[in-house]
Coordinates of C-alpha atoms in Angstrom, one line a residue:
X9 CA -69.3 -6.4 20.4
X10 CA -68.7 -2.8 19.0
X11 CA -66.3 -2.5 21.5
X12 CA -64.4 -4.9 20.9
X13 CA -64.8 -4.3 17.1
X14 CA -63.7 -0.8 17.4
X15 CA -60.7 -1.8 19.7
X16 CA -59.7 -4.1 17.0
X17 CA -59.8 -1.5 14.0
X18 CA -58.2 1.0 16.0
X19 CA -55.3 -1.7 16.7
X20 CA -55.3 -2.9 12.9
X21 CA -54.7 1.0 11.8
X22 CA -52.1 1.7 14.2
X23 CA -50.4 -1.5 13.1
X24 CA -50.7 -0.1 9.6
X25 CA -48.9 3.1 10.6
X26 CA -46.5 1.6 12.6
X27 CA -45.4 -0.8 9.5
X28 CA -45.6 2.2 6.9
X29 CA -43.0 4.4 9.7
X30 CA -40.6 1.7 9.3
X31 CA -37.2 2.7 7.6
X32 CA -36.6 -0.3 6.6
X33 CA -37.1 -4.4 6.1
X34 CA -40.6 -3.5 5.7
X35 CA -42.1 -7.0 5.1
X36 CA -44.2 -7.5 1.7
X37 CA -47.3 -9.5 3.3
X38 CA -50.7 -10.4 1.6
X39 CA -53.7 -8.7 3.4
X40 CA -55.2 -11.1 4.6
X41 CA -51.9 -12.4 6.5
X42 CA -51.0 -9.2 8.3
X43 CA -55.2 -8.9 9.2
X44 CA -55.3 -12.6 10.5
X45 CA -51.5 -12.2 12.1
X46 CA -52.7 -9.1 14.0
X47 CA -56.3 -10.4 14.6
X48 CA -55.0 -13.7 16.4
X49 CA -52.7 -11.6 18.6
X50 CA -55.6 -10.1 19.7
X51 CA -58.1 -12.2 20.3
X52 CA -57.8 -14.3 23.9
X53 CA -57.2 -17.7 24.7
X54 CA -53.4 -20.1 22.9
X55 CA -56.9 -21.7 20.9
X56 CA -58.7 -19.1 19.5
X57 CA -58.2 -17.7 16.2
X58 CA -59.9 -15.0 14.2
X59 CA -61.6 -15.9 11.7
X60 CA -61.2 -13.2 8.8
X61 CA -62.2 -13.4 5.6
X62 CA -61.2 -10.7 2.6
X63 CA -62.9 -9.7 0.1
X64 CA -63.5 -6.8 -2.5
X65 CA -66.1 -6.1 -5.4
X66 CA -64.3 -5.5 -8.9
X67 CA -65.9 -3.1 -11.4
X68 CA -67.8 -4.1 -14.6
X69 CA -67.7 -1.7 -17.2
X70 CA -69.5 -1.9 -20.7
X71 CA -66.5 -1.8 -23.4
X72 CA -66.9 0.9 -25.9
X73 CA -68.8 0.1 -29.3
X74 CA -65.9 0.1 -32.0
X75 CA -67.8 0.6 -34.9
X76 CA -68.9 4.2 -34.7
X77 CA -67.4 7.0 -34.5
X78 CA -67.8 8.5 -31.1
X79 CA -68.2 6.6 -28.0
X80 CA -70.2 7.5 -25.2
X81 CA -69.5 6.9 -21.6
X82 CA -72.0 7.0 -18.9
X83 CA -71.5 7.3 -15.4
X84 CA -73.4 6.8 -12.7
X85 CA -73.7 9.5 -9.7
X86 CA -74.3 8.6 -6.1
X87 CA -78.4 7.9 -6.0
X88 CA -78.8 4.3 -7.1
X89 CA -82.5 5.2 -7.8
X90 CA -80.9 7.0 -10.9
X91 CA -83.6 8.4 -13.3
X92 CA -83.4 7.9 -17.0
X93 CA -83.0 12.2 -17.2
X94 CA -79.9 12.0 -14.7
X95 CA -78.5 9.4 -16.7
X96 CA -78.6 11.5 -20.1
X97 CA -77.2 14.4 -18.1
X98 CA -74.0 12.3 -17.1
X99 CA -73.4 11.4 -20.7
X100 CA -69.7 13.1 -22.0
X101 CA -69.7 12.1 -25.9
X102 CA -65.8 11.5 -26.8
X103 CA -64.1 10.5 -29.9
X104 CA -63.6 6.9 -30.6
X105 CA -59.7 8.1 -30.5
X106 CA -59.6 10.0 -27.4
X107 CA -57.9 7.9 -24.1
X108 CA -59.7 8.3 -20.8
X109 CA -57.1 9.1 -18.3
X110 CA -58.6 9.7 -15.3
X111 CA -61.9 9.6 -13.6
X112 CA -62.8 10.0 -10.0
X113 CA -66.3 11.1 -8.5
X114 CA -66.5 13.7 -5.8
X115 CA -68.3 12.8 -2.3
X116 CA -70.4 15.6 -3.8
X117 CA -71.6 13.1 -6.7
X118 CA -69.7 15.8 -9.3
X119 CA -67.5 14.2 -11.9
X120 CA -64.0 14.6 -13.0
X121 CA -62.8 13.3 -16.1
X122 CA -59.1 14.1 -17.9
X123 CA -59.3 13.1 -21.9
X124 CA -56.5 13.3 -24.0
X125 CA -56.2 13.4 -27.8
X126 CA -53.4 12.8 -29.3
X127 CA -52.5 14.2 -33.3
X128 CA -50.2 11.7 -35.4
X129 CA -50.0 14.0 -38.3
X130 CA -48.8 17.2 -36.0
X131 CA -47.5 15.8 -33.3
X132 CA -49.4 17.2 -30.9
X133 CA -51.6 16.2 -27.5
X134 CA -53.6 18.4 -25.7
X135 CA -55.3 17.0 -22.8
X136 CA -59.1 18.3 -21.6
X137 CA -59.6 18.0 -17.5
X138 CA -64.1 18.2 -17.3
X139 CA -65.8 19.1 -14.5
X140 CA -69.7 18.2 -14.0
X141 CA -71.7 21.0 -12.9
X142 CA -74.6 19.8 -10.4
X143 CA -74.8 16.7 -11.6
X144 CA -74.8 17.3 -15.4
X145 CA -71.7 16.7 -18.1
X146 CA -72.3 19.5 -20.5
X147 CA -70.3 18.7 -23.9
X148 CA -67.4 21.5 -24.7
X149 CA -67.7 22.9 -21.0
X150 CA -63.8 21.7 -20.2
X151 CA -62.7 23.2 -17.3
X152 CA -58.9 22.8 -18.0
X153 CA -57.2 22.5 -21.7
X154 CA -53.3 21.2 -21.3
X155 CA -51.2 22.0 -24.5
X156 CA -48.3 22.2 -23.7
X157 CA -46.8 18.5 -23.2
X158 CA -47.8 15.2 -23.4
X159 CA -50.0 14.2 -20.6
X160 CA -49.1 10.5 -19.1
X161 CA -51.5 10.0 -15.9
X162 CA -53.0 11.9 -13.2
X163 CA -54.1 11.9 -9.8
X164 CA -56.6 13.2 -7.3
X165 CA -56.5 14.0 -3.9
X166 CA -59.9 15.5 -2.9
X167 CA -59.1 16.3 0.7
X168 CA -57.0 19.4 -0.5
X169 CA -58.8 19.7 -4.5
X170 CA -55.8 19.1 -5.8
X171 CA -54.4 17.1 -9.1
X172 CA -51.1 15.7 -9.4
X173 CA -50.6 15.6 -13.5
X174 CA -47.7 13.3 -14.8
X175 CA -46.1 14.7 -18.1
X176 CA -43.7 12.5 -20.2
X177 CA -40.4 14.8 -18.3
X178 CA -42.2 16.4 -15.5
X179 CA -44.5 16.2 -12.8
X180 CA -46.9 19.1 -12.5
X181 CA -50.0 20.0 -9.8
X182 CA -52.8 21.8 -10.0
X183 CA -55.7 23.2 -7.8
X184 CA -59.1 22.9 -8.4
X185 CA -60.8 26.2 -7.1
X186 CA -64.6 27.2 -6.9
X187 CA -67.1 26.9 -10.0
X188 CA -64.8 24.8 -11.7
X189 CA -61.5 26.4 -12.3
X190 CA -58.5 24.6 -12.3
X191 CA -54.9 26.7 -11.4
X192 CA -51.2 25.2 -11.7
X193 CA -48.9 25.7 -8.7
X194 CA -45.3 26.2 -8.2
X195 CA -44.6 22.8 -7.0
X196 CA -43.5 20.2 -9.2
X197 CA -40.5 18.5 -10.3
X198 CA -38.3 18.2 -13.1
X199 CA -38.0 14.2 -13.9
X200 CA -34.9 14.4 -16.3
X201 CA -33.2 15.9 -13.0
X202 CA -33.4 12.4 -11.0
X203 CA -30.4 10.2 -11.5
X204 CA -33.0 7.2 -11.3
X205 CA -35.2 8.9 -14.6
X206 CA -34.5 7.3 -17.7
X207 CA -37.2 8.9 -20.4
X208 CA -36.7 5.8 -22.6
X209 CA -36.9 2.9 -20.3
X210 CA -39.1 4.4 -17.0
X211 CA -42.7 4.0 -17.6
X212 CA -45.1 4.3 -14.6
X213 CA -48.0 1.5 -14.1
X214 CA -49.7 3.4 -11.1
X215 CA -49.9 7.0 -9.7
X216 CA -52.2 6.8 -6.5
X217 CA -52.3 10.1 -4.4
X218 CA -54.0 10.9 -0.7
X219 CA -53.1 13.0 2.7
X220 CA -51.3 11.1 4.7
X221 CA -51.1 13.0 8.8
X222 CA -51.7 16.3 6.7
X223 CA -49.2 15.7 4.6
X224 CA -50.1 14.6 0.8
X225 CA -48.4 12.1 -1.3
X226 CA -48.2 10.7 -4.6
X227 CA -47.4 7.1 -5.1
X228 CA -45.2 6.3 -8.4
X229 CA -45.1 2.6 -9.2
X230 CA -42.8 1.7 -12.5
X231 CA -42.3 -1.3 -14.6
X232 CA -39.7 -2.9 -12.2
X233 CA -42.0 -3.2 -9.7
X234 CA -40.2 -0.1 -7.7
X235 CA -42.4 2.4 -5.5
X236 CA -41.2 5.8 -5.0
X237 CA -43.3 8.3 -3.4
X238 CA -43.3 12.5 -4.1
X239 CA -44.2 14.8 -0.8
X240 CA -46.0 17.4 -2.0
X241 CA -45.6 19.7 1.2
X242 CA -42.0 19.4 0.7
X243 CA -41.8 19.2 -2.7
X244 CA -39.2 16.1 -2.8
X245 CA -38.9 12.3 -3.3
X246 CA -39.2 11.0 0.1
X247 CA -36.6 8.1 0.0
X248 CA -37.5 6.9 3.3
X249 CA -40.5 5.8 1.9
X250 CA -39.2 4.0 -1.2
X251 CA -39.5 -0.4 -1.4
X252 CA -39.4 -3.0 -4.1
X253 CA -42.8 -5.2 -4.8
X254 CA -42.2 -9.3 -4.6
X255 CA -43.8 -9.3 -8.1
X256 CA -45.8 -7.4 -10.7
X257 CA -49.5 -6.6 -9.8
X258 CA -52.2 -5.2 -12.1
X259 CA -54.1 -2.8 -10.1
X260 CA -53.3 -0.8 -6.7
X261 CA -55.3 1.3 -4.4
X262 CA -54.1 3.1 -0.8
X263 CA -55.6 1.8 2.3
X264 CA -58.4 4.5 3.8
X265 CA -56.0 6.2 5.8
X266 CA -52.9 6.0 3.3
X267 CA -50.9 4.1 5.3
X268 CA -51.0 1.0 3.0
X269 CA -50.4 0.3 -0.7
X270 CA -52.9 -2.5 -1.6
X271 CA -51.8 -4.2 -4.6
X272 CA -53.7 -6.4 -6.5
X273 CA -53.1 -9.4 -9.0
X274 CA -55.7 -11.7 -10.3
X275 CA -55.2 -15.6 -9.0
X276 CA -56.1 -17.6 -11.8
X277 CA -57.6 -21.5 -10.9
X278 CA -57.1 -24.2 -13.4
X279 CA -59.6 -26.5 -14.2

């Protein structure tokens, strides 16, 4: 049986990759039809048919108490057996105002977190990237303050420690290094340069970013539905890689070894 189950996953992910190479006509398919499609070729006998099932576990978070002032945000590390102590030291206190950009735990059980506060009266944003330090969120320890431009989203890919930051006319990366630090590179691009970038009318609903065959890429998914992708090694749009969604989706992740985009929509059943 593990044989067999291993011969199938190892078929499944090479039909992944061989999908994702294509240059074209790439066919927009649920999951679960490409997994039962490929499963069925597989399995022997003109009767016998897979029987797959798919499935995924969807978050709960507590929503943040709107009558006070500051909110707090706890998150959990990797030991489910979490003491009360460990839970007070993964406590980041943040202004009922602040916007939580981004948040990602390392395999580590270390926290990343990317805040932005935005100033109506100056018209300013500055943008704090935290970094717990074995296993504790320590309040004013930011790792990373970005001044300079508006920061939209951002993106981690912890294979190479490095953050793919999306301003309002740029895209930016940065490096996180040992004890914390955080360094900018020279890669990037300049958004306002692509004939496709309108500042008023492109908005981004997903960034996703991951190594792909040693190479890392970041996924850009705007309001039309419309994936492009940015090679970081190259420092370019790859076009090749660029396709139109059937529809709009609320939520996307990359499949484990980035050669799928899994998109998400919530199916709603009437009573």
């Amino acid at each position: 049986y593990r044989k067999q189950y291993g011969d199938l996953e190892s078929r499944l992910f090479a039909a992944f990759r061989d999908t994702q190479n294509q240059r074209s006509n790439i066919p927009t398919v649920t999951l679960q039809q490409f997994i039962t499609t490929r499963t069925s070729t597989y399995v022997s006998g003109p009767t016998t048919m897979a029987n797959i099932q798919l499935s995924y576990l969807e978050p709960k978070a507590i929503p943040p108490t709107h009558g006070l002032q500051f909110t707090y945000i706890d998150l959990p590390t990797v030991d489910d057996a979490m003491k009360l102590d460990k839970m007070r030291k993964m406590k980041y206190e943040i202004l009922q105002t602040d916007e939580m950009l981004f948040h990602y735990m390392l395999r580590n059980g270390e926290i990343l977190m990317a805040i932005r506060r935005d100033n109506e009266e100056s018209k300013t944003s500055e943008t704090r990237i935290v970094v717990s330090s074995q296993g504790t969120l320590i309040e004013g320890a930011v790792a990373k303050t970005i001044k300079k431009g508006r920061v939209l989203n951002i993106a981690f890919c912890e294979s190479q420690n490095m953050f793919a930051i999306l301003f309002e006319d740029r895209l930016a990366f940065a490096v996180l290094q040992d004890h914390g630090r955080i360094v900018f590179t020279n890669s990037g691009c300049d958004l306002e340069e692509m004939a496709w970038f309108d500042a008023a009318d492109t908005h981004f609903s997903a960034m996703l970013m991951q190594e792909i065959d040693k190479n890392v890429f970041v996924w850009f998914v705007d309001q039309k539905n419309y994936v492009r992708a940015f090679a970081v090694d190259t420092n370019d749009w790859d076009t090749a890689k660029e396709f139109e969604l059937d529809q709009q989706y609320e939520a996307f992740i990359l499949s484990p070894d980035g050669a799928f985009l899994i998109a998400f929509k919530p199916q709603y059943v009437q009573d």
